Amino acid sequence: MSVAESTRIHSIRIGRKLLLLAATLSFSVAAENRIDTQRPNAPDLAAYGSYEIGTRPLTLVNPDQVNVLALDAGGEAPETLPLYDRELEVQMWYPSFPGATGSKTLRVFLRDPAHQIALEGQATLWASPIVNDGPFPLVIISHGYPGNRFLLSHLADNIASKGYVVVSIDHTDSTYRTQDAFGSTLRNRSIDQLFVLDEMTRLNADPSSFLYGLIDTDNSAVIGYSMGGYGAVITAGGGVTAASVDFAYSPPFGTLDVVRSGSDSHNAMFDPRIKTAIAFAPWGRNVGFFDAETLKGVRIPMLFFAGDEDDVSLYEGGIRSIWEESVNVDRALMTFENVNHNSGAPYLAPAESYVYSENLGRFPFSTYADPVWDTVRLNNVAQHFSTAWLDLYLKGDTDKQSYLDLIPDSNEGVYATADDGSFTEAHTYWKGFEARTAMGMHFEMLKKGEAVTE
């Protein structure tokens, strides 16, 4: 690395620390549930971008969808499947005009849906989108089961500032307030994701829409966590196994066949507008919804985040197997050592989650936090690698490849500089990480057709 680049990175880190000081001073006046926290030792690409951002909710309705909740699994198969208009609440984040004033407070429901709380980020509610500076790539975010459209808001807030339009979905029957039969989630995840993509394309072409001309939907990505990751794998081309269509907790009467690998319906779902996907702790391989054969269907590059102690989606036989078996694409696996299911996806546990919930019979805290790792650290690392991946695959920024060309074990990296501050040939430390900060992580890349070698 040159002296000039070293100086630029040093300036970024000094700027971040000044922002952190300002945030600390304001926090001392009034504690807030922040989603935009940056640790002083956050990796470089976690830093917010140059755009101010806006946010607003939007209601979308997908007509004539199969109503899984109206199917009686204990009865006879209906002659015709019951249909309904499936309503989805989404939250938009987007680059906005500079200087927007207004509230930056998001009103969201806690894991215990009896409580609504406030989150604070960088986005201004109802700010006007910037014009003549796009169109911007689209990122669709899909939460876990249960969850809501704000669960990955730290990531949405962050990447929107870097020149992306982000739309995060409240999946009906799968939110904290609407949680219902698991079969609805299994059938609808990928369908919801693709419907939202179509709606963004429609609104982008509508002169009366605030999104008019803002989005390049031909350069889109899906980011999913847990069940959202399950949906992302399906959207990417990895259909479910034939056996899973008849699993006990699958939707009744074979209605999961719509996303079965090799089916006409699933083959028709693949959308070339989606160029890549990122999956945090994707669920499904661990219980037989995917296998080595169905994962050959994945058609776009994918980045996976995992904790090697995940007891929901599992690591070995779960997330890692999805990464290994998606053999027909380039893919990467970012592993946090000693992390459970919350591998960088949920925002920092809000203050209200520290209060015992009689409704849940536990503290909501565990929904957001890892037993070992600091959530902000997980979030910052997720922001860093997600930025590199999206910039590479949606913006064609090949300079970001150097942030992905890493030695697999972070602990083995050597931080070596010359007297002038430039890195020497002995330097193998993870790019973007300060000395003594790339610890307890693994980053592995496999090219199309490559397999893991022992």
CSV table of C-alpha atoms in Angstrom, one decimal:
chain,number,residue,atom,x,y,z
A,1,MET,CA,0.0,0.0,0.0
A,2,SER,CA,1.3,3.5,-0.9
A,3,VAL,CA,1.9,6.3,1.6
A,4,ALA,CA,-1.0,8.2,0.1
A,5,GLU,CA,-3.4,5.3,0.6
A,6,SER,CA,-2.1,4.9,4.2
A,7,THR,CA,-2.7,8.6,4.8
A,8,ARG,CA,-6.3,8.3,3.4
A,9,ILE,CA,-7.1,5.4,5.6
A,10,HIS,CA,-5.7,7.2,8.6
A,11,SER,CA,-7.9,10.2,7.8
A,12,ILE,CA,-11.0,8.0,7.6
A,13,ARG,CA,-10.1,6.6,11.1
A,14,ILE,CA,-9.5,10.0,12.6
A,15,GLY,CA,-12.8,11.2,11.1
A,16,ARG,CA,-14.7,8.2,12.5
A,17,LYS,CA,-13.2,8.8,16.0
A,18,LEU,CA,-14.3,12.5,15.9
A,19,LEU,CA,-17.8,11.3,15.0
A,20,LEU,CA,-17.7,8.8,17.8
A,21,LEU,CA,-16.6,11.5,20.3
A,22,ALA,CA,-19.6,13.7,19.2
A,23,ALA,CA,-21.9,10.7,19.5
A,24,THR,CA,-20.5,9.9,23.0
A,25,LEU,CA,-21.1,13.5,24.2
A,26,SER,CA,-24.7,13.4,22.9
A,27,PHE,CA,-25.3,10.0,24.5
A,28,SER,CA,-24.3,11.4,27.9
A,29,VAL,CA,-27.2,13.9,27.6
A,30,ALA,CA,-29.8,11.4,26.6
A,31,ALA,CA,-29.4,7.6,26.0
A,32,GLU,CA,-30.8,6.4,22.7
A,33,ASN,CA,-31.2,3.1,20.9
A,34,ARG,CA,-28.7,3.8,18.1
A,35,ILE,CA,-28.4,1.7,15.0
A,36,ASP,CA,-25.5,3.7,13.6
A,37,THR,CA,-22.8,3.0,16.2
A,38,GLN,CA,-19.3,2.8,14.9
A,39,ARG,CA,-16.6,1.4,17.2
A,40,PRO,CA,-13.2,3.2,17.1
A,41,ASN,CA,-11.6,0.0,15.7
A,42,ALA,CA,-14.3,-0.7,13.1
A,43,PRO,CA,-12.9,-1.9,9.8
A,44,ASP,CA,-12.6,0.8,7.1
A,45,LEU,CA,-15.6,0.0,4.9
A,46,ALA,CA,-18.0,0.1,7.9
A,47,ALA,CA,-17.7,3.9,7.8
A,48,TYR,CA,-20.8,5.7,6.6
A,49,GLY,CA,-20.7,7.0,3.0
A,50,SER,CA,-21.0,10.5,1.6
A,51,TYR,CA,-24.8,10.5,1.0
A,52,GLU,CA,-27.3,11.9,3.5
A,53,ILE,CA,-30.2,9.5,3.6
A,54,GLY,CA,-34.0,9.4,3.9
A,55,THR,CA,-36.4,6.7,5.1
A,56,ARG,CA,-40.1,6.1,4.8
A,57,PRO,CA,-42.6,3.3,5.0
A,58,LEU,CA,-44.5,1.9,2.1
A,59,THR,CA,-47.4,-0.5,1.8
A,60,LEU,CA,-47.4,-3.0,-1.1
A,61,VAL,CA,-50.1,-5.5,-2.0
A,62,ASN,CA,-49.5,-8.8,-3.9
A,63,PRO,CA,-52.9,-9.9,-5.2
A,64,ASP,CA,-54.3,-13.4,-5.5
A,65,GLN,CA,-51.7,-15.2,-3.4
A,66,VAL,CA,-52.3,-18.6,-1.8
A,67,ASN,CA,-53.6,-18.1,1.7
A,68,VAL,CA,-51.6,-20.8,3.6
A,69,LEU,CA,-53.4,-19.9,6.9
A,70,ALA,CA,-56.8,-20.8,5.4
A,71,LEU,CA,-55.7,-24.4,4.6
A,72,ASP,CA,-56.8,-27.0,7.1
A,73,ALA,CA,-53.9,-29.5,7.2
A,74,GLY,CA,-56.2,-32.0,9.0
A,75,GLY,CA,-58.9,-31.8,6.4
A,76,GLU,CA,-59.3,-32.8,2.8
A,77,ALA,CA,-57.4,-31.0,0.0
A,78,PRO,CA,-59.6,-28.2,-1.4
A,79,GLU,CA,-60.6,-28.3,-5.1
A,80,THR,CA,-59.1,-24.8,-5.5
A,81,LEU,CA,-56.6,-23.1,-3.2
A,82,PRO,CA,-57.9,-20.2,-1.2
A,83,LEU,CA,-56.4,-16.9,-2.3
A,84,TYR,CA,-56.0,-13.5,-0.8
A,85,ASP,CA,-54.4,-10.1,-1.4
A,86,ARG,CA,-51.1,-10.3,0.6
A,87,GLU,CA,-50.2,-7.0,2.1
A,88,LEU,CA,-46.5,-6.2,2.9
A,89,GLU,CA,-45.2,-3.3,4.8
A,90,VAL,CA,-41.7,-2.2,3.7
A,91,GLN,CA,-39.3,0.4,4.8
A,92,MET,CA,-37.2,2.4,2.3
A,93,TRP,CA,-33.8,3.9,2.8
A,94,TYR,CA,-32.3,6.0,0.0
A,95,PRO,CA,-29.8,8.8,-0.7
A,96,SER,CA,-31.5,12.1,0.0
A,97,PHE,CA,-31.0,15.8,-0.7
A,98,PRO,CA,-28.4,17.4,1.6
A,99,GLY,CA,-29.7,19.3,4.6
A,100,ALA,CA,-33.0,17.6,5.2
A,101,THR,CA,-34.5,18.3,8.6
A,102,GLY,CA,-36.9,16.2,10.5
A,103,SER,CA,-37.1,13.2,12.8
A,104,LYS,CA,-34.5,10.5,12.6
A,105,THR,CA,-36.5,8.3,15.0
A,106,LEU,CA,-37.9,5.0,13.9
A,107,ARG,CA,-40.9,3.6,15.8
A,108,VAL,CA,-40.6,-0.2,15.9
A,109,PHE,CA,-41.9,-3.1,17.8
A,110,LEU,CA,-39.8,-5.0,20.3
A,111,ARG,CA,-39.4,-8.8,20.1
A,112,ASP,CA,-42.2,-8.6,22.7
A,113,PRO,CA,-44.8,-6.9,20.4
A,114,ALA,CA,-46.6,-5.4,23.4
A,115,HIS,CA,-43.9,-2.8,23.4
A,116,GLN,CA,-43.0,-0.2,20.8
A,117,ILE,CA,-39.6,1.4,21.0
A,118,ALA,CA,-37.6,4.1,19.3
A,119,LEU,CA,-34.5,3.6,17.2
A,120,GLU,CA,-32.2,6.4,16.1
A,121,GLY,CA,-30.1,6.3,12.9
A,122,GLN,CA,-28.7,8.6,10.2
A,123,ALA,CA,-31.8,8.6,8.0
A,124,THR,CA,-34.4,11.5,8.1
A,125,LEU,CA,-38.0,10.4,7.9
A,126,TRP,CA,-39.7,11.6,4.7
A,127,ALA,CA,-36.7,13.3,3.3
A,128,SER,CA,-36.8,13.9,-0.4
A,129,PRO,CA,-34.7,11.5,-2.5
A,130,ILE,CA,-31.8,13.0,-4.3
A,131,VAL,CA,-32.2,13.5,-8.1
A,132,ASN,CA,-29.8,13.6,-11.0
A,133,ASP,CA,-27.3,11.5,-9.0
A,134,GLY,CA,-28.6,8.0,-9.7
A,135,PRO,CA,-30.0,5.6,-10.5
A,136,PHE,CA,-28.8,3.6,-7.6
A,137,PRO,CA,-28.6,-0.2,-7.2
A,138,LEU,CA,-31.4,-1.9,-5.2
A,139,VAL,CA,-30.9,-4.0,-2.1
A,140,ILE,CA,-33.8,-6.0,-0.7
A,141,ILE,CA,-33.6,-7.0,2.9
A,142,SER,CA,-35.5,-10.0,4.4
A,143,HIS,CA,-35.7,-10.6,8.2
A,144,GLY,CA,-35.8,-13.8,10.3
A,145,TYR,CA,-38.7,-15.7,11.8
A,146,PRO,CA,-40.1,-13.9,13.6
A,147,GLY,CA,-38.6,-10.5,13.0
A,148,ASN,CA,-39.5,-7.2,11.3
A,149,ARG,CA,-38.3,-4.8,8.7
A,150,PHE,CA,-36.1,-3.0,11.2
A,151,LEU,CA,-34.1,-6.0,12.4
A,152,LEU,CA,-31.2,-5.3,10.0
A,153,SER,CA,-31.7,-1.6,10.0
A,154,HIS,CA,-28.1,-0.9,11.0
A,155,LEU,CA,-27.1,-2.4,7.7
A,156,ALA,CA,-29.8,-0.7,5.7
A,157,ASP,CA,-29.0,2.7,7.2
A,158,ASN,CA,-25.3,2.2,6.5
A,159,ILE,CA,-25.3,1.0,2.9
A,160,ALA,CA,-27.9,3.5,1.8
A,161,SER,CA,-25.3,6.2,2.6
A,162,LYS,CA,-23.0,4.6,0.1
A,163,GLY,CA,-25.4,5.0,-2.9
A,164,TYR,CA,-27.9,2.3,-2.6
A,165,VAL,CA,-31.7,2.2,-2.4
A,166,VAL,CA,-32.7,-0.3,0.3
A,167,VAL,CA,-36.1,-1.8,0.8
A,168,SER,CA,-36.7,-4.0,3.9
A,169,ILE,CA,-39.8,-6.2,4.1
A,170,ASP,CA,-42.2,-6.9,6.9
A,171,HIS,CA,-43.1,-10.5,5.9
A,172,THR,CA,-46.7,-11.1,6.7
A,173,ASP,CA,-47.3,-14.0,9.2
A,174,SER,CA,-43.6,-13.7,10.2
A,175,THR,CA,-43.3,-10.5,12.1
A,176,TYR,CA,-43.3,-10.1,15.9
A,177,ARG,CA,-46.9,-8.9,15.7
A,178,THR,CA,-48.2,-11.2,13.0
A,179,GLN,CA,-46.3,-14.5,13.7
A,180,ASP,CA,-48.4,-17.4,12.5
A,181,ALA,CA,-48.0,-20.8,10.9
A,182,PHE,CA,-44.4,-21.6,9.8
A,183,GLY,CA,-45.7,-23.0,6.6
A,184,SER,CA,-46.6,-19.5,5.4
A,185,THR,CA,-43.0,-18.3,5.9
A,186,LEU,CA,-41.7,-21.4,4.1
A,187,ARG,CA,-43.8,-20.7,1.0
A,188,ASN,CA,-43.7,-16.9,0.9
A,189,ARG,CA,-40.2,-15.8,1.5
A,190,SER,CA,-38.8,-15.9,-2.0
A,191,ILE,CA,-42.2,-14.9,-3.5
A,192,ASP,CA,-42.2,-11.8,-1.3
A,193,GLN,CA,-38.7,-10.9,-2.3
A,194,LEU,CA,-39.4,-11.2,-6.0
A,195,PHE,CA,-42.7,-9.3,-5.7
A,196,VAL,CA,-41.0,-6.4,-4.0
A,197,LEU,CA,-38.4,-6.3,-6.8
A,198,ASP,CA,-41.2,-6.1,-9.4
A,199,GLU,CA,-42.9,-3.3,-7.3
A,200,MET,CA,-39.7,-1.3,-7.1
A,201,THR,CA,-39.4,-1.6,-10.9
A,202,ARG,CA,-43.0,-0.4,-11.3
A,203,LEU,CA,-42.6,2.5,-9.0
A,204,ASN,CA,-39.2,3.5,-10.5
A,205,ALA,CA,-41.1,3.9,-13.8
A,206,ASP,CA,-44.0,5.8,-12.4
A,207,PRO,CA,-43.6,9.6,-12.7
A,208,SER,CA,-46.0,10.1,-9.7
A,209,SER,CA,-43.8,8.0,-7.4
A,210,PHE,CA,-41.2,9.4,-5.1
A,211,LEU,CA,-39.0,6.6,-6.4
A,212,TYR,CA,-39.3,7.7,-10.0
A,213,GLY,CA,-35.9,7.2,-11.8
A,214,LEU,CA,-34.1,6.6,-8.5
A,215,ILE,CA,-33.4,2.8,-8.8
A,216,ASP,CA,-31.4,0.7,-11.1
A,217,THR,CA,-33.4,-2.5,-10.5
A,218,ASP,CA,-31.3,-4.3,-13.1
A,219,ASN,CA,-28.6,-4.3,-10.5
A,220,SER,CA,-30.3,-5.7,-7.5
A,221,ALA,CA,-29.3,-7.8,-4.5
A,222,VAL,CA,-31.1,-9.7,-1.8
A,223,ILE,CA,-29.9,-9.8,1.8
A,224,GLY,CA,-31.5,-12.3,4.1
A,225,TYR,CA,-31.1,-13.4,7.7
A,226,SER,CA,-32.1,-16.8,9.0
A,227,MET,CA,-35.4,-17.5,7.2
A,228,GLY,CA,-34.7,-14.5,5.1
A,229,GLY,CA,-31.5,-16.3,4.1
A,230,TYR,CA,-33.5,-19.4,3.3
A,231,GLY,CA,-35.5,-17.2,1.0
A,232,ALA,CA,-32.4,-15.7,-0.5
A,233,VAL,CA,-31.0,-19.1,-1.4
A,234,ILE,CA,-34.2,-20.0,-3.2
A,235,THR,CA,-34.3,-16.6,-5.0
A,236,ALA,CA,-30.7,-17.3,-6.0
A,237,GLY,CA,-31.7,-20.5,-7.6
A,238,GLY,CA,-31.4,-23.1,-4.9
A,239,GLY,CA,-34.8,-24.7,-4.7
A,240,VAL,CA,-36.0,-27.0,-1.9
A,241,THR,CA,-35.8,-30.7,-1.9
A,242,ALA,CA,-38.7,-32.9,-3.1
A,243,ALA,CA,-38.9,-34.5,0.4
A,244,SER,CA,-39.3,-31.2,2.1
A,245,VAL,CA,-42.5,-30.4,0.3
A,246,ASP,CA,-44.2,-33.0,2.5
A,247,PHE,CA,-42.4,-32.3,5.8
A,248,ALA,CA,-44.8,-32.0,8.8
A,249,TYR,CA,-44.2,-28.2,9.2
A,250,SER,CA,-44.3,-27.4,5.4
A,251,PRO,CA,-47.5,-25.8,4.1
A,252,PRO,CA,-50.2,-28.5,3.5
A,253,PHE,CA,-51.3,-30.1,0.3
A,254,GLY,CA,-48.0,-29.7,-1.5
A,255,THR,CA,-48.1,-26.0,-1.7
A,256,LEU,CA,-44.4,-25.7,-1.1
A,257,ASP,CA,-43.9,-27.4,-4.5
A,258,VAL,CA,-43.8,-23.9,-6.0
A,259,VAL,CA,-40.2,-23.5,-4.9
A,260,ARG,CA,-39.1,-27.2,-5.3
A,261,SER,CA,-35.8,-27.6,-7.2
A,262,GLY,CA,-36.4,-28.6,-10.8
A,263,SER,CA,-40.1,-27.5,-10.8
A,264,ASP,CA,-41.3,-25.3,-13.6
A,265,SER,CA,-42.5,-22.8,-11.1
A,266,HIS,CA,-39.2,-22.5,-9.4
A,267,ASN,CA,-37.2,-22.4,-12.6
A,268,ALA,CA,-39.4,-19.5,-13.7
A,269,MET,CA,-38.7,-17.6,-10.5
A,270,PHE,CA,-35.0,-16.9,-11.3
A,271,ASP,CA,-34.7,-13.2,-12.0
A,272,PRO,CA,-31.6,-11.9,-13.9
A,273,ARG,CA,-32.1,-8.5,-12.3
A,274,ILE,CA,-30.7,-10.0,-9.1
A,275,LYS,CA,-27.0,-10.1,-9.5
A,276,THR,CA,-25.9,-11.3,-6.0
A,277,ALA,CA,-27.2,-12.3,-2.6
A,278,ILE,CA,-25.9,-12.1,1.0
A,279,ALA,CA,-27.2,-14.6,3.6
A,280,PHE,CA,-26.7,-14.3,7.3
A,281,ALA,CA,-27.1,-17.6,9.1
A,282,PRO,CA,-29.4,-19.1,6.4
A,283,TRP,CA,-31.7,-21.8,7.7
A,284,GLY,CA,-32.8,-24.9,5.8
A,285,ARG,CA,-29.8,-27.1,5.0
A,286,ASN,CA,-29.7,-28.3,8.6
A,287,VAL,CA,-33.1,-30.0,8.4
A,288,GLY,CA,-33.2,-31.2,4.8
A,289,PHE,CA,-34.8,-28.3,2.9
A,290,PHE,CA,-31.7,-28.0,0.8
A,291,ASP,CA,-29.1,-30.7,-0.2
A,292,ALA,CA,-26.0,-30.9,-2.4
A,293,GLU,CA,-28.1,-31.5,-5.5
A,294,THR,CA,-30.6,-28.6,-5.0
A,295,LEU,CA,-27.8,-26.2,-4.1
A,296,LYS,CA,-26.2,-26.8,-7.5
A,297,GLY,CA,-29.0,-24.6,-8.7
A,298,VAL,CA,-27.7,-21.4,-7.1
A,299,ARG,CA,-26.8,-19.1,-10.0
A,300,ILE,CA,-25.5,-15.9,-8.6
A,301,PRO,CA,-22.4,-15.1,-6.4
A,302,MET,CA,-23.2,-15.3,-2.7
A,303,LEU,CA,-21.7,-14.1,0.5
A,304,PHE,CA,-22.5,-16.0,3.7
A,305,PHE,CA,-22.1,-14.9,7.3
A,306,ALA,CA,-22.1,-17.5,10.0
A,307,GLY,CA,-21.2,-18.2,13.7
A,308,ASP,CA,-19.5,-21.5,14.2
A,309,GLU,CA,-21.6,-22.1,17.2
A,310,ASP,CA,-25.0,-21.5,15.5
A,311,ASP,CA,-27.6,-23.8,17.2
A,312,VAL,CA,-30.5,-22.7,14.9
A,313,SER,CA,-29.2,-23.1,11.4
A,314,LEU,CA,-26.1,-25.1,12.5
A,315,TYR,CA,-22.6,-24.4,11.1
A,316,GLU,CA,-21.3,-27.8,10.0
A,317,GLY,CA,-24.1,-29.5,8.1
A,318,GLY,CA,-25.9,-26.2,7.9
A,319,ILE,CA,-24.5,-22.8,6.7
A,320,ARG,CA,-21.1,-24.1,5.9
A,321,SER,CA,-22.6,-26.8,3.8
A,322,ILE,CA,-24.7,-24.3,1.8
A,323,TRP,CA,-21.5,-22.4,1.1
A,324,GLU,CA,-19.6,-25.5,0.1
A,325,GLU,CA,-22.4,-27.0,-2.1
A,326,SER,CA,-23.3,-23.9,-4.1
A,327,VAL,CA,-20.6,-25.1,-6.5
A,328,ASN,CA,-21.8,-23.3,-9.6
A,329,VAL,CA,-21.0,-19.8,-8.5
A,330,ASP,CA,-18.3,-17.8,-6.8
A,331,ARG,CA,-19.1,-17.6,-3.1
A,332,ALA,CA,-17.5,-16.5,0.2
A,333,LEU,CA,-18.0,-17.5,3.9
A,334,MET,CA,-17.4,-15.1,6.7
A,335,THR,CA,-17.2,-17.0,10.0
A,336,PHE,CA,-17.2,-15.6,13.5
A,337,GLU,CA,-15.6,-17.9,16.0
A,338,ASN,CA,-17.7,-18.7,19.1
A,339,VAL,CA,-20.8,-16.8,17.7
A,340,ASN,CA,-24.3,-18.2,17.8
A,341,HIS,CA,-27.2,-17.4,15.4
A,342,ASN,CA,-26.9,-13.6,15.6
A,343,SER,CA,-23.9,-13.4,13.2
A,344,GLY,CA,-23.9,-9.7,12.6
A,345,ALA,CA,-27.5,-9.3,11.4
A,346,PRO,CA,-29.6,-7.8,14.3
A,347,TYR,CA,-29.0,-4.3,15.5
A,348,LEU,CA,-27.7,-3.5,19.0
A,349,ALA,CA,-30.0,-4.7,21.7
A,350,PRO,CA,-32.3,-1.8,22.7
A,351,ALA,CA,-32.5,-0.7,26.3
A,352,GLU,CA,-36.0,-2.1,26.6
A,353,SER,CA,-34.8,-5.6,25.9
A,354,TYR,CA,-33.1,-5.7,29.2
A,355,VAL,CA,-36.5,-5.8,31.0
A,356,TYR,CA,-38.0,-9.2,31.6
A,357,SER,CA,-41.0,-10.0,29.4
A,358,GLU,CA,-43.9,-11.9,30.9
A,359,ASN,CA,-45.3,-12.5,27.4
A,360,LEU,CA,-42.1,-14.2,26.2
A,361,GLY,CA,-41.1,-15.7,29.6
A,362,ARG,CA,-37.5,-14.4,29.1
A,363,PHE,CA,-35.6,-11.2,28.4
A,364,PRO,CA,-36.0,-10.0,24.8
A,365,PHE,CA,-32.2,-9.2,24.9
A,366,SER,CA,-31.2,-12.6,23.5
A,367,THR,CA,-33.1,-11.9,20.2
A,368,TYR,CA,-30.5,-9.2,19.4
A,369,ALA,CA,-27.3,-10.1,21.3
A,370,ASP,CA,-24.7,-12.8,21.0
A,371,PRO,CA,-23.6,-14.5,24.3
A,372,VAL,CA,-19.9,-13.7,23.6
A,373,TRP,CA,-19.3,-11.0,21.0
A,374,ASP,CA,-20.2,-7.3,21.1
A,375,THR,CA,-23.1,-6.7,18.8
A,376,VAL,CA,-21.6,-3.4,17.5
A,377,ARG,CA,-18.4,-5.3,16.5
A,378,LEU,CA,-20.4,-7.9,14.6
A,379,ASN,CA,-22.5,-5.1,12.9
A,380,ASN,CA,-19.4,-3.2,11.9
A,381,VAL,CA,-17.7,-6.2,10.4
A,382,ALA,CA,-20.9,-7.1,8.6
A,383,GLN,CA,-21.1,-3.5,7.2
A,384,HIS,CA,-17.5,-3.7,6.0
A,385,PHE,CA,-17.8,-7.0,4.1
A,386,SER,CA,-21.3,-6.3,2.8
A,387,THR,CA,-20.0,-3.0,1.4
A,388,ALA,CA,-17.1,-4.7,-0.4
A,389,TRP,CA,-19.3,-7.4,-1.8
A,390,LEU,CA,-22.1,-5.1,-3.0
A,391,ASP,CA,-19.7,-2.6,-4.5
A,392,LEU,CA,-18.0,-5.3,-6.4
A,393,TYR,CA,-21.0,-7.2,-7.7
A,394,LEU,CA,-23.5,-4.3,-8.2
A,395,LYS,CA,-21.3,-1.4,-9.0
A,396,GLY,CA,-18.4,-3.2,-10.7
A,397,ASP,CA,-15.9,-1.6,-8.3
A,398,THR,CA,-13.1,-4.0,-8.8
A,399,ASP,CA,-10.9,-2.2,-6.2
A,400,LYS,CA,-13.1,-3.8,-3.6
A,401,GLN,CA,-11.8,-7.3,-4.5
A,402,SER,CA,-8.7,-6.6,-2.5
A,403,TYR,CA,-10.8,-6.4,0.7
A,404,LEU,CA,-11.9,-10.0,-0.1
A,405,ASP,CA,-8.6,-11.5,-1.1
A,406,LEU,CA,-7.6,-12.4,2.4
A,407,ILE,CA,-5.7,-15.2,4.2
A,408,PRO,CA,-8.5,-17.4,5.6
A,409,ASP,CA,-7.6,-17.2,9.3
A,410,SER,CA,-7.5,-13.7,10.6
A,411,ASN,CA,-5.4,-14.6,13.6
A,412,GLU,CA,-2.5,-15.6,11.3
A,413,GLY,CA,-2.3,-12.2,9.6
A,414,VAL,CA,1.0,-10.4,9.9
A,415,TYR,CA,0.9,-6.6,10.3
A,416,ALA,CA,4.2,-5.3,8.8
A,417,THR,CA,5.0,-1.7,7.9
A,418,ALA,CA,8.1,0.1,6.8
A,419,ASP,CA,9.5,3.3,8.4
A,420,ASP,CA,7.4,5.5,6.1
A,421,GLY,CA,4.2,3.7,7.2
A,422,SER,CA,3.7,1.8,4.0
A,423,PHE,CA,3.1,-2.0,4.1
A,424,THR,CA,5.9,-4.3,3.3
A,425,GLU,CA,5.8,-7.6,1.4
A,426,ALA,CA,5.5,-9.4,4.7
A,427,HIS,CA,2.2,-7.8,5.4
A,428,THR,CA,-0.7,-10.3,5.2
A,429,TYR,CA,-3.1,-8.6,7.6
A,430,TRP,CA,-6.8,-8.3,6.6
A,431,LYS,CA,-7.2,-5.2,4.5
A,432,GLY,CA,-9.2,-2.5,6.2
A,433,PHE,CA,-8.5,-3.7,9.8
A,434,GLU,CA,-6.3,-1.9,12.2
A,435,ALA,CA,-3.4,-3.8,13.8
A,436,ARG,CA,-4.6,-6.1,16.5
A,437,THR,CA,-8.2,-6.0,15.5
A,438,ALA,CA,-8.6,-8.8,12.9
A,439,MET,CA,-9.1,-11.6,15.5
A,440,GLY,CA,-11.4,-14.5,15.9
A,441,MET,CA,-12.6,-14.6,12.3
A,442,HIS,CA,-12.3,-16.7,9.1
A,443,PHE,CA,-12.9,-15.6,5.5
A,444,GLU,CA,-13.0,-18.2,2.8
A,445,MET,CA,-13.5,-17.8,-0.9
A,446,LEU,CA,-14.4,-20.5,-3.4
A,447,LYS,CA,-14.6,-19.9,-7.2
A,448,LYS,CA,-17.2,-21.5,-9.4
A,449,GLY,CA,-16.5,-25.2,-9.6
A,450,GLU,CA,-14.1,-25.2,-6.6
A,451,ALA,CA,-14.5,-27.5,-3.6
A,452,VAL,CA,-13.1,-27.3,-0.1
A,453,THR,CA,-9.7,-29.0,0.2
A,454,GLU,CA,-8.6,-30.4,3.5
